[in-house]
Amino acid sequence: MQDSQDKTRPATSERLAVVLRRATAETHQAVERLPLMTRLTSPTVTRNDYLDYLHALADVYAALEDSLLDALDEEIRNDLGVRRKLPAILEDLAEQGQPHEPRSSAQPPPSGAAAALGGLYVLEGATLGGRVIAKHLRRCLGPTLGSATFLDFHGEHSSAAWKRFASILDSLPAHGRMDPAEVVSGARESFAAVHRMLEGTGARGAPDRADPDHVGPRCPGRRHLAETAPPIPEE
Ligand code: HEM
């Protein structure tokens, strides 16, 4: 329902990137609270928690990424500067000696270019939080973490890459090329699909999963990442 109280409805002059953040904030928090994610961000995270996360994210990106990108004009894709993330996830798994065996996933991506753009916002945004998670894992797991190519996808250029993505996002509706309401509902639909996929993810049977109570040694001086990570900023 879209009434004057609906905080997810894009006002004509409001930046789309800001509207998207607000419209998906609740689902983002729900994703952060999933067991897979709380293990990853805990001070007792283990290498196997990281591997479970990579396998789960590989399924998410395999289910959504290609269709979302293919739904956009080449020109918009190039302007956004988006590069596929699935190869990076598979590289990280291969480096850990863990080839990925895809699980079938019946998650139809949102249809239409505007909705696909919303979905890409979700997949691209994951690299922002990824940087924070990578730092936490580097501290807790040390060299065992390996390259973490996916989590630290844009490296030092994270902020610049996100600014570019967000500014193109903001400009498209202004040029009449996308309906902002469709972009927002595509983002919500995709984020809900991500949540469903991650919710249904169990451990993949790595050795220390035989004991469900297994936790790694406590990472020195660390609280739970959720207590230290910066909140998603409000404009
Ligand atoms: C434990 C898991 C996660 C944590 C701790 C986390 C944390 C964060 C943090 C701290 C930011 C803000 C970064 C900044 O502004 O510099 C962020 C942004 C974001 N994350 Fe996550 N994230 C997690 C999982 C995910 C997943 C699985 C997705 C989607 C596949 C996702 C999508 C996004 C999006 C779309 C944004 C951008 C929000 C915006 O500013 O518009 N996150 N995340």
PDB file of C-alpha atoms and ligand atoms in Angstrom:
ATOM      1  CA  MET A   1       0.000   0.000   0.000  1.00  0.00           C
ATOM      2  CA  GLN A   2       1.387   3.390  -0.898  1.00  0.00           C
ATOM      3  CA  ASP A   3      -0.036   6.202   1.197  1.00  0.00           C
ATOM      4  CA  SER A   4       1.490   9.388   2.514  1.00  0.00           C
ATOM      5  CA  GLN A   5       2.811   7.452   5.527  1.00  0.00           C
ATOM      6  CA  ASP A   6       4.688   4.952   3.352  1.00  0.00           C
ATOM      7  CA  LYS A   7       8.370   5.671   4.065  1.00  0.00           C
ATOM      8  CA  THR A   8       9.510   3.408   1.221  1.00  0.00           C
ATOM      9  CA  ARG A   9       7.723   5.427  -1.458  1.00  0.00           C
ATOM     10  CA  PRO A  10      10.256   7.445  -3.442  1.00  0.00           C
ATOM     11  CA  ALA A  11       9.502  11.155  -3.259  1.00  0.00           C
ATOM     12  CA  THR A  12      10.199  12.767  -6.614  1.00  0.00           C
ATOM     13  CA  SER A  13      13.258  14.657  -5.441  1.00  0.00           C
ATOM     14  CA  GLU A  14      14.678  12.040  -3.074  1.00  0.00           C
ATOM     15  CA  ARG A  15      17.841  10.172  -4.045  1.00  0.00           C
ATOM     16  CA  LEU A  16      17.021   6.645  -5.085  1.00  0.00           C
ATOM     17  CA  ALA A  17      20.047   5.200  -3.267  1.00  0.00           C
ATOM     18  CA  VAL A  18      18.734   6.659  -0.008  1.00  0.00           C
ATOM     19  CA  VAL A  19      15.215   5.363  -0.601  1.00  0.00           C
ATOM     20  CA  LEU A  20      16.604   1.900  -1.342  1.00  0.00           C
ATOM     21  CA  ARG A  21      18.643   1.833   1.837  1.00  0.00           C
ATOM     22  CA  ARG A  22      15.613   2.745   3.919  1.00  0.00           C
ATOM     23  CA  ALA A  23      13.272   0.370   2.086  1.00  0.00           C
ATOM     24  CA  THR A  24      15.570  -2.612   2.607  1.00  0.00           C
ATOM     25  CA  ALA A  25      16.987  -1.786   6.054  1.00  0.00           C
ATOM     26  CA  GLU A  26      14.654  -4.138   7.881  1.00  0.00           C
ATOM     27  CA  THR A  27      15.474  -7.119   5.652  1.00  0.00           C
ATOM     28  CA  HIS A  28      19.160  -6.284   5.905  1.00  0.00           C
ATOM     29  CA  GLN A  29      18.918  -6.488   9.682  1.00  0.00           C
ATOM     30  CA  ALA A  30      17.000  -9.761   9.424  1.00  0.00           C
ATOM     31  CA  VAL A  31      19.805 -11.156   7.218  1.00  0.00           C
ATOM     32  CA  GLU A  32      22.438 -10.057   9.741  1.00  0.00           C
ATOM     33  CA  ARG A  33      20.550 -11.929  12.461  1.00  0.00           C
ATOM     34  CA  LEU A  34      20.497 -15.268  10.594  1.00  0.00           C
ATOM     35  CA  PRO A  35      22.545 -18.007  12.336  1.00  0.00           C
ATOM     36  CA  LEU A  36      24.928 -18.239   9.372  1.00  0.00           C
ATOM     37  CA  MET A  37      25.682 -14.536   9.695  1.00  0.00           C
ATOM     38  CA  THR A  38      25.866 -14.318  13.480  1.00  0.00           C
ATOM     39  CA  ARG A  39      28.426 -17.143  13.435  1.00  0.00           C
ATOM     40  CA  LEU A  40      30.433 -15.254  10.825  1.00  0.00           C
ATOM     41  CA  THR A  41      30.455 -12.027  12.793  1.00  0.00           C
ATOM     42  CA  SER A  42      31.030 -13.594  16.203  1.00  0.00           C
ATOM     43  CA  PRO A  43      34.401 -13.380  18.023  1.00  0.00           C
ATOM     44  CA  THR A  44      34.521 -17.198  17.986  1.00  0.00           C
ATOM     45  CA  VAL A  45      34.155 -17.505  14.207  1.00  0.00           C
ATOM     46  CA  THR A  46      35.878 -20.524  12.635  1.00  0.00           C
ATOM     47  CA  ARG A  47      37.230 -21.172   9.146  1.00  0.00           C
ATOM     48  CA  ASN A  48      34.281 -23.495   8.568  1.00  0.00           C
ATOM     49  CA  ASP A  49      31.847 -20.682   9.360  1.00  0.00           C
ATOM     50  CA  TYR A  50      33.582 -18.695   6.635  1.00  0.00           C
ATOM     51  CA  LEU A  51      33.359 -21.621   4.209  1.00  0.00           C
ATOM     52  CA  ASP A  52      29.632 -22.087   4.957  1.00  0.00           C
ATOM     53  CA  TYR A  53      29.140 -18.394   4.245  1.00  0.00           C
ATOM     54  CA  LEU A  54      31.014 -18.605   0.917  1.00  0.00           C
ATOM     55  CA  HIS A  55      29.019 -21.647  -0.221  1.00  0.00           C
ATOM     56  CA  ALA A  56      25.750 -19.953   0.720  1.00  0.00           C
ATOM     57  CA  LEU A  57      26.677 -16.731  -1.051  1.00  0.00           C
ATOM     58  CA  ALA A  58      27.776 -18.716  -4.122  1.00  0.00           C
ATOM     59  CA  ASP A  59      24.232 -20.136  -4.310  1.00  0.00           C
ATOM     60  CA  VAL A  60      22.724 -16.666  -3.921  1.00  0.00           C
ATOM     61  CA  TYR A  61      24.867 -15.093  -6.653  1.00  0.00           C
ATOM     62  CA  ALA A  62      24.441 -18.120  -8.948  1.00  0.00           C
ATOM     63  CA  ALA A  63      20.668 -17.808  -8.597  1.00  0.00           C
ATOM     64  CA  LEU A  64      20.427 -14.067  -9.207  1.00  0.00           C
ATOM     65  CA  GLU A  65      23.471 -12.340 -10.632  1.00  0.00           C
ATOM     66  CA  ASP A  66      23.405 -13.310 -14.324  1.00  0.00           C
ATOM     67  CA  SER A  67      19.677 -12.767 -14.786  1.00  0.00           C
ATOM     68  CA  LEU A  68      19.805  -9.382 -13.076  1.00  0.00           C
ATOM     69  CA  LEU A  69      22.718  -8.202 -15.202  1.00  0.00           C
ATOM     70  CA  ASP A  70      21.225  -9.602 -18.401  1.00  0.00           C
ATOM     71  CA  ALA A  71      18.000  -7.672 -17.796  1.00  0.00           C
ATOM     72  CA  LEU A  72      19.843  -4.331 -18.101  1.00  0.00           C
ATOM     73  CA  ASP A  73      20.989  -2.491 -21.226  1.00  0.00           C
ATOM     74  CA  GLU A  74      24.686  -2.840 -21.858  1.00  0.00           C
ATOM     75  CA  GLU A  75      25.052   0.934 -21.572  1.00  0.00           C
ATOM     76  CA  ILE A  76      23.546   1.036 -18.072  1.00  0.00           C
ATOM     77  CA  ARG A  77      25.607  -1.988 -17.027  1.00  0.00           C
ATOM     78  CA  ASN A  78      28.784  -0.253 -18.166  1.00  0.00           C
ATOM     79  CA  ASP A  79      27.824   3.018 -16.473  1.00  0.00           C
ATOM     80  CA  LEU A  80      27.201   1.206 -13.199  1.00  0.00           C
ATOM     81  CA  GLY A  81      30.638  -0.396 -13.442  1.00  0.00           C
ATOM     82  CA  VAL A  82      29.358  -3.672 -12.008  1.00  0.00           C
ATOM     83  CA  ARG A  83      31.578  -6.738 -12.283  1.00  0.00           C
ATOM     84  CA  ARG A  84      30.254 -10.251 -11.592  1.00  0.00           C
ATOM     85  CA  LYS A  85      30.965 -11.424  -8.045  1.00  0.00           C
ATOM     86  CA  LEU A  86      30.317 -15.151  -8.438  1.00  0.00           C
ATOM     87  CA  PRO A  87      33.778 -15.829  -9.974  1.00  0.00           C
ATOM     88  CA  ALA A  88      35.392 -14.175  -6.921  1.00  0.00           C
ATOM     89  CA  ILE A  89      33.386 -16.376  -4.527  1.00  0.00           C
ATOM     90  CA  LEU A  90      34.341 -19.501  -6.470  1.00  0.00           C
ATOM     91  CA  GLU A  91      38.004 -18.409  -6.475  1.00  0.00           C
ATOM     92  CA  ASP A  92      37.942 -17.973  -2.695  1.00  0.00           C
ATOM     93  CA  LEU A  93      36.429 -21.448  -2.287  1.00  0.00           C
ATOM     94  CA  ALA A  94      38.940 -23.007  -4.665  1.00  0.00           C
ATOM     95  CA  GLU A  95      41.776 -21.362  -2.726  1.00  0.00           C
ATOM     96  CA  GLN A  96      40.409 -23.038   0.415  1.00  0.00           C
ATOM     97  CA  GLY A  97      40.369 -26.412  -1.410  1.00  0.00           C
ATOM     98  CA  GLN A  98      36.557 -26.354  -1.397  1.00  0.00           C
ATOM     99  CA  PRO A  99      35.061 -26.594  -4.870  1.00  0.00           C
ATOM    100  CA  HIS A 100      31.480 -25.380  -4.828  1.00  0.00           C
ATOM    101  CA  GLU A 101      28.691 -27.812  -5.592  1.00  0.00           C
ATOM    102  CA  PRO A 102      25.722 -25.684  -6.538  1.00  0.00           C
ATOM    103  CA  ARG A 103      22.442 -26.360  -4.794  1.00  0.00           C
ATOM    104  CA  SER A 104      19.441 -25.950  -7.044  1.00  0.00           C
ATOM    105  CA  SER A 105      17.551 -22.829  -6.175  1.00  0.00           C
ATOM    106  CA  ALA A 106      14.109 -21.928  -7.415  1.00  0.00           C
ATOM    107  CA  GLN A 107      14.316 -18.191  -6.829  1.00  0.00           C
ATOM    108  CA  PRO A 108      12.968 -16.408  -9.885  1.00  0.00           C
ATOM    109  CA  PRO A 109      14.710 -13.044 -10.114  1.00  0.00           C
ATOM    110  CA  PRO A 110      12.460  -9.991 -10.413  1.00  0.00           C
ATOM    111  CA  SER A 111      11.494  -9.309 -14.006  1.00  0.00           C
ATOM    112  CA  GLY A 112      12.029  -6.047 -15.897  1.00  0.00           C
ATOM    113  CA  ALA A 113      15.025  -3.738 -16.078  1.00  0.00           C
ATOM    114  CA  ALA A 114      13.967  -1.454 -13.204  1.00  0.00           C
ATOM    115  CA  ALA A 115      13.370  -4.352 -10.812  1.00  0.00           C
ATOM    116  CA  ALA A 116      16.662  -5.921 -11.894  1.00  0.00           C
ATOM    117  CA  LEU A 117      18.451  -2.676 -11.051  1.00  0.00           C
ATOM    118  CA  GLY A 118      16.968  -2.903  -7.555  1.00  0.00           C
ATOM    119  CA  GLY A 119      18.236  -6.468  -7.293  1.00  0.00           C
ATOM    120  CA  LEU A 120      21.702  -5.389  -8.357  1.00  0.00           C
ATOM    121  CA  TYR A 121      21.690  -2.752  -5.637  1.00  0.00           C
ATOM    122  CA  VAL A 122      21.298  -5.606  -3.148  1.00  0.00           C
ATOM    123  CA  LEU A 123      24.112  -7.723  -4.615  1.00  0.00           C
ATOM    124  CA  GLU A 124      26.460  -4.762  -5.062  1.00  0.00           C
ATOM    125  CA  GLY A 125      25.719  -3.387  -1.583  1.00  0.00           C
ATOM    126  CA  ALA A 126      26.806  -6.667  -0.023  1.00  0.00           C
ATOM    127  CA  THR A 127      30.400  -5.710  -0.895  1.00  0.00           C
ATOM    128  CA  LEU A 128      30.128  -2.626   1.347  1.00  0.00           C
ATOM    129  CA  GLY A 129      29.421  -4.684   4.451  1.00  0.00           C
ATOM    130  CA  GLY A 130      31.812  -7.314   3.077  1.00  0.00           C
ATOM    131  CA  ARG A 131      34.743  -5.033   3.759  1.00  0.00           C
ATOM    132  CA  VAL A 132      33.778  -4.741   7.410  1.00  0.00           C
ATOM    133  CA  ILE A 133      33.371  -8.522   7.678  1.00  0.00           C
ATOM    134  CA  ALA A 134      36.723  -9.108   5.932  1.00  0.00           C
ATOM    135  CA  LYS A 135      38.527  -6.976   8.524  1.00  0.00           C
ATOM    136  CA  HIS A 136      36.867  -8.894  11.357  1.00  0.00           C
ATOM    137  CA  LEU A 137      37.773 -12.278   9.798  1.00  0.00           C
ATOM    138  CA  ARG A 138      41.342 -11.182   9.081  1.00  0.00           C
ATOM    139  CA  ARG A 139      41.741 -10.354  12.787  1.00  0.00           C
ATOM    140  CA  CYS A 140      40.105 -13.568  13.997  1.00  0.00           C
ATOM    141  CA  LEU A 141      41.339 -16.126  11.454  1.00  0.00           C
ATOM    142  CA  GLY A 142      44.635 -14.600  10.377  1.00  0.00           C
ATOM    143  CA  PRO A 143      46.283 -16.041   7.250  1.00  0.00           C
ATOM    144  CA  THR A 144      43.759 -18.935   7.175  1.00  0.00           C
ATOM    145  CA  LEU A 145      41.337 -16.455   5.668  1.00  0.00           C
ATOM    146  CA  GLY A 146      43.295 -16.381   2.401  1.00  0.00           C
ATOM    147  CA  SER A 147      42.600 -13.719  -0.216  1.00  0.00           C
ATOM    148  CA  ALA A 148      38.933 -12.993   0.667  1.00  0.00           C
ATOM    149  CA  THR A 149      38.546 -11.669  -2.877  1.00  0.00           C
ATOM    150  CA  PHE A 150      34.763 -11.574  -2.639  1.00  0.00           C
ATOM    151  CA  LEU A 151      34.442  -9.963   0.782  1.00  0.00           C
ATOM    152  CA  ASP A 152      37.025  -7.317  -0.073  1.00  0.00           C
ATOM    153  CA  PHE A 153      35.892  -7.111  -3.701  1.00  0.00           C
ATOM    154  CA  HIS A 154      36.684  -3.437  -4.335  1.00  0.00           C
ATOM    155  CA  GLY A 155      39.518  -3.185  -1.806  1.00  0.00           C
ATOM    156  CA  GLU A 156      40.696   0.396  -1.321  1.00  0.00           C
ATOM    157  CA  HIS A 157      38.280   1.514  -4.030  1.00  0.00           C
ATOM    158  CA  SER A 158      35.136   0.415  -2.168  1.00  0.00           C
ATOM    159  CA  SER A 159      33.947   3.883  -1.414  1.00  0.00           C
ATOM    160  CA  ALA A 160      34.602   5.146  -4.968  1.00  0.00           C
ATOM    161  CA  ALA A 161      32.911   2.087  -6.522  1.00  0.00           C
ATOM    162  CA  TRP A 162      29.832   2.559  -4.331  1.00  0.00           C
ATOM    163  CA  LYS A 163      29.667   6.314  -5.060  1.00  0.00           C
ATOM    164  CA  ARG A 164      29.749   5.596  -8.778  1.00  0.00           C
ATOM    165  CA  PHE A 165      27.048   2.923  -8.474  1.00  0.00           C
ATOM    166  CA  ALA A 166      24.842   5.141  -6.295  1.00  0.00           C
ATOM    167  CA  SER A 167      25.211   8.179  -8.533  1.00  0.00           C
ATOM    168  CA  ILE A 168      24.151   6.201 -11.621  1.00  0.00           C
ATOM    169  CA  LEU A 169      21.259   4.759  -9.602  1.00  0.00           C
ATOM    170  CA  ASP A 170      20.193   8.275  -8.668  1.00  0.00           C
ATOM    171  CA  SER A 171      20.446   9.578 -12.218  1.00  0.00           C
ATOM    172  CA  LEU A 172      18.375   6.933 -14.020  1.00  0.00           C
ATOM    173  CA  PRO A 173      14.891   7.887 -12.774  1.00  0.00           C
ATOM    174  CA  ALA A 174      15.773  11.568 -13.214  1.00  0.00           C
ATOM    175  CA  HIS A 175      16.323  10.870 -16.920  1.00  0.00           C
ATOM    176  CA  GLY A 176      13.015   9.022 -17.111  1.00  0.00           C
ATOM    177  CA  ARG A 177      14.819   5.739 -17.751  1.00  0.00           C
ATOM    178  CA  MET A 178      13.526   3.820 -14.735  1.00  0.00           C
ATOM    179  CA  ASP A 179      10.456   3.930 -12.549  1.00  0.00           C
ATOM    180  CA  PRO A 180      11.824   4.385  -9.000  1.00  0.00           C
ATOM    181  CA  ALA A 181       8.906   2.465  -7.462  1.00  0.00           C
ATOM    182  CA  GLU A 182       9.779  -0.567  -9.602  1.00  0.00           C
ATOM    183  CA  VAL A 183      13.453  -0.321  -8.650  1.00  0.00           C
ATOM    184  CA  VAL A 184      12.494  -0.258  -4.972  1.00  0.00           C
ATOM    185  CA  SER A 185      10.110  -3.196  -5.223  1.00  0.00           C
ATOM    186  CA  GLY A 186      12.731  -5.169  -7.197  1.00  0.00           C
ATOM    187  CA  ALA A 187      15.257  -4.518  -4.421  1.00  0.00           C
ATOM    188  CA  ARG A 188      12.833  -5.629  -1.731  1.00  0.00           C
ATOM    189  CA  GLU A 189      11.915  -8.741  -3.694  1.00  0.00           C
ATOM    190  CA  SER A 190      15.569  -9.648  -4.262  1.00  0.00           C
ATOM    191  CA  PHE A 191      16.543  -8.997  -0.643  1.00  0.00           C
ATOM    192  CA  ALA A 192      13.653 -11.179   0.522  1.00  0.00           C
ATOM    193  CA  ALA A 193      14.873 -13.929  -1.849  1.00  0.00           C
ATOM    194  CA  VAL A 194      18.413 -13.585  -0.437  1.00  0.00           C
ATOM    195  CA  HIS A 195      17.011 -13.891   3.073  1.00  0.00           C
ATOM    196  CA  ARG A 196      15.031 -17.040   2.153  1.00  0.00           C
ATOM    197  CA  MET A 197      18.084 -18.636   0.553  1.00  0.00           C
ATOM    198  CA  LEU A 198      20.380 -17.857   3.473  1.00  0.00           C
ATOM    199  CA  GLU A 199      17.772 -18.903   6.004  1.00  0.00           C
ATOM    200  CA  GLY A 200      17.583 -22.339   4.416  1.00  0.00           C
ATOM    201  CA  THR A 201      21.344 -22.747   4.475  1.00  0.00           C
ATOM    202  CA  GLY A 202      22.827 -25.348   6.763  1.00  0.00           C
ATOM    203  CA  ALA A 203      26.413 -26.320   7.382  1.00  0.00           C
ATOM    204  CA  ARG A 204      28.005 -28.277   4.560  1.00  0.00           C
ATOM    205  CA  GLY A 205      29.438 -31.009   6.716  1.00  0.00           C
ATOM    206  CA  ALA A 206      32.888 -29.568   7.202  1.00  0.00           C
ATOM    207  CA  PRO A 207      34.869 -31.408   9.908  1.00  0.00           C
ATOM    208  CA  ASP A 208      34.192 -29.187  12.934  1.00  0.00           C
ATOM    209  CA  ARG A 209      30.471 -29.192  12.108  1.00  0.00           C
ATOM    210  CA  ALA A 210      30.296 -32.760  13.437  1.00  0.00           C
ATOM    211  CA  ASP A 211      30.045 -31.059  16.812  1.00  0.00           C
ATOM    212  CA  PRO A 212      27.275 -28.469  16.545  1.00  0.00           C
ATOM    213  CA  ASP A 213      28.504 -26.714  19.681  1.00  0.00           C
ATOM    214  CA  HIS A 214      31.961 -26.239  18.251  1.00  0.00           C
ATOM    215  CA  VAL A 215      33.217 -22.704  18.401  1.00  0.00           C
ATOM    216  CA  GLY A 216      36.667 -21.451  17.615  1.00  0.00           C
ATOM    217  CA  PRO A 217      38.984 -19.749  20.109  1.00  0.00           C
ATOM    218  CA  ARG A 218      37.769 -16.306  21.026  1.00  0.00           C
ATOM    219  CA  CYS A 219      39.253 -13.687  18.804  1.00  0.00           C
ATOM    220  CA  PRO A 220      41.440 -11.512  21.093  1.00  0.00           C
ATOM    221  CA  GLY A 221      39.946  -8.247  22.142  1.00  0.00           C
ATOM    222  CA  ARG A 222      36.876  -8.636  19.933  1.00  0.00           C
ATOM    223  CA  ARG A 223      33.249  -8.213  20.724  1.00  0.00           C
ATOM    224  CA  HIS A 224      30.584  -9.429  18.333  1.00  0.00           C
ATOM    225  CA  LEU A 225      31.005  -7.584  15.032  1.00  0.00           C
ATOM    226  CA  ALA A 226      27.388  -6.410  15.243  1.00  0.00           C
ATOM    227  CA  GLU A 227      28.387  -4.444  18.364  1.00  0.00           C
ATOM    228  CA  THR A 228      31.241  -2.703  16.615  1.00  0.00           C
ATOM    229  CA  ALA A 229      30.198  -2.365  12.952  1.00  0.00           C
ATOM    230  CA  PRO A 230      29.031   1.090  11.955  1.00  0.00           C
ATOM    231  CA  PRO A 231      25.267   1.282  11.430  1.00  0.00           C
ATOM    232  CA  ILE A 232      24.071   1.803   7.893  1.00  0.00           C
ATOM    233  CA  PRO A 233      24.216   5.582   7.786  1.00  0.00           C
ATOM    234  CA  GLU A 234      21.071   7.669   7.538  1.00  0.00           C
ATOM    235  CA  GLU A 235      21.203  10.684   5.245  1.00  0.00           C
TER     236      GLU A 235
HETATM  237  C1  HEM B   1      26.683 -10.621   8.597  1.00  0.00           C
HETATM  238  C2  HEM B   1      26.290 -10.167   7.440  1.00  0.00           C
HETATM  239  C3  HEM B   1      26.325  -8.716   7.070  1.00  0.00           C
HETATM  240  C4  HEM B   1      26.835  -7.642   7.752  1.00  0.00           C
HETATM  241  C5  HEM B   1      27.535  -7.612   9.126  1.00  0.00           C
HETATM  242  C6  HEM B   1      26.611  -6.481   6.925  1.00  0.00           C
HETATM  243  C7  HEM B   1      27.009  -5.215   7.264  1.00  0.00           C
HETATM  244  C8  HEM B   1      26.855  -4.102   6.466  1.00  0.00           C
HETATM  245  C9  HEM B   1      27.387  -2.792   6.764  1.00  0.00           C
HETATM  246  C10 HEM B   1      28.237  -2.433   8.007  1.00  0.00           C
HETATM  247  C11 HEM B   1      27.021  -1.978   5.751  1.00  0.00           C
HETATM  248  C12 HEM B   1      27.344  -0.493   5.627  1.00  0.00           C
HETATM  249  C13 HEM B   1      28.735  -0.330   5.088  1.00  0.00           C
HETATM  250  C14 HEM B   1      29.101   1.125   4.836  1.00  0.00           C
HETATM  251  O1  HEM B   1      28.219   1.984   4.752  1.00  0.00           O
HETATM  252  O2  HEM B   1      30.307   1.367   4.684  1.00  0.00           O
HETATM  253  C15 HEM B   1      26.258  -2.769   4.801  1.00  0.00           C
HETATM  254  C16 HEM B   1      25.690  -2.284   3.652  1.00  0.00           C
HETATM  255  C17 HEM B   1      24.916  -3.046   2.802  1.00  0.00           C
HETATM  256  N1  HEM B   1      24.738  -4.414   2.830  1.00  0.00           N
HETATM  257 FE1  HEM B   1      25.281  -5.635   4.318  1.00  0.00          FE
HETATM  258  N2  HEM B   1      25.969  -6.866   5.771  1.00  0.00           N
HETATM  259  C18 HEM B   1      25.783  -8.220   5.817  1.00  0.00           C
HETATM  260  C19 HEM B   1      25.222  -9.022   4.847  1.00  0.00           C
HETATM  261  C20 HEM B   1      24.662  -8.552   3.686  1.00  0.00           C
HETATM  262  C21 HEM B   1      24.100  -9.387   2.645  1.00  0.00           C
HETATM  263  C22 HEM B   1      24.088 -10.917   2.645  1.00  0.00           C
HETATM  264  C23 HEM B   1      23.612  -8.546   1.686  1.00  0.00           C
HETATM  265  C24 HEM B   1      22.953  -8.872   0.370  1.00  0.00           C
HETATM  266  C25 HEM B   1      23.228  -9.941  -0.388  1.00  0.00           C
HETATM  267  C26 HEM B   1      23.875  -7.187   2.128  1.00  0.00           C
HETATM  268  C27 HEM B   1      23.523  -6.045   1.443  1.00  0.00           C
HETATM  269  C28 HEM B   1      23.899  -4.773   1.799  1.00  0.00           C
HETATM  270  C29 HEM B   1      23.500  -3.576   1.063  1.00  0.00           C
HETATM  271  C30 HEM B   1      22.567  -3.531  -0.141  1.00  0.00           C
HETATM  272  C31 HEM B   1      24.154  -2.508   1.671  1.00  0.00           C
HETATM  273  C32 HEM B   1      24.133  -1.057   1.235  1.00  0.00           C
HETATM  274  C33 HEM B   1      23.191  -0.244   2.062  1.00  0.00           C
HETATM  275  C34 HEM B   1      23.250   1.207   1.590  1.00  0.00           C
HETATM  276  O3  HEM B   1      24.076   1.951   2.101  1.00  0.00           O
HETATM  277  O4  HEM B   1      22.474   1.542   0.707  1.00  0.00           O
HETATM  278  N3  HEM B   1      24.522  -7.232   3.336  1.00  0.00           N
HETATM  279  N4  HEM B   1      26.187  -4.064   5.268  1.00  0.00           N
END
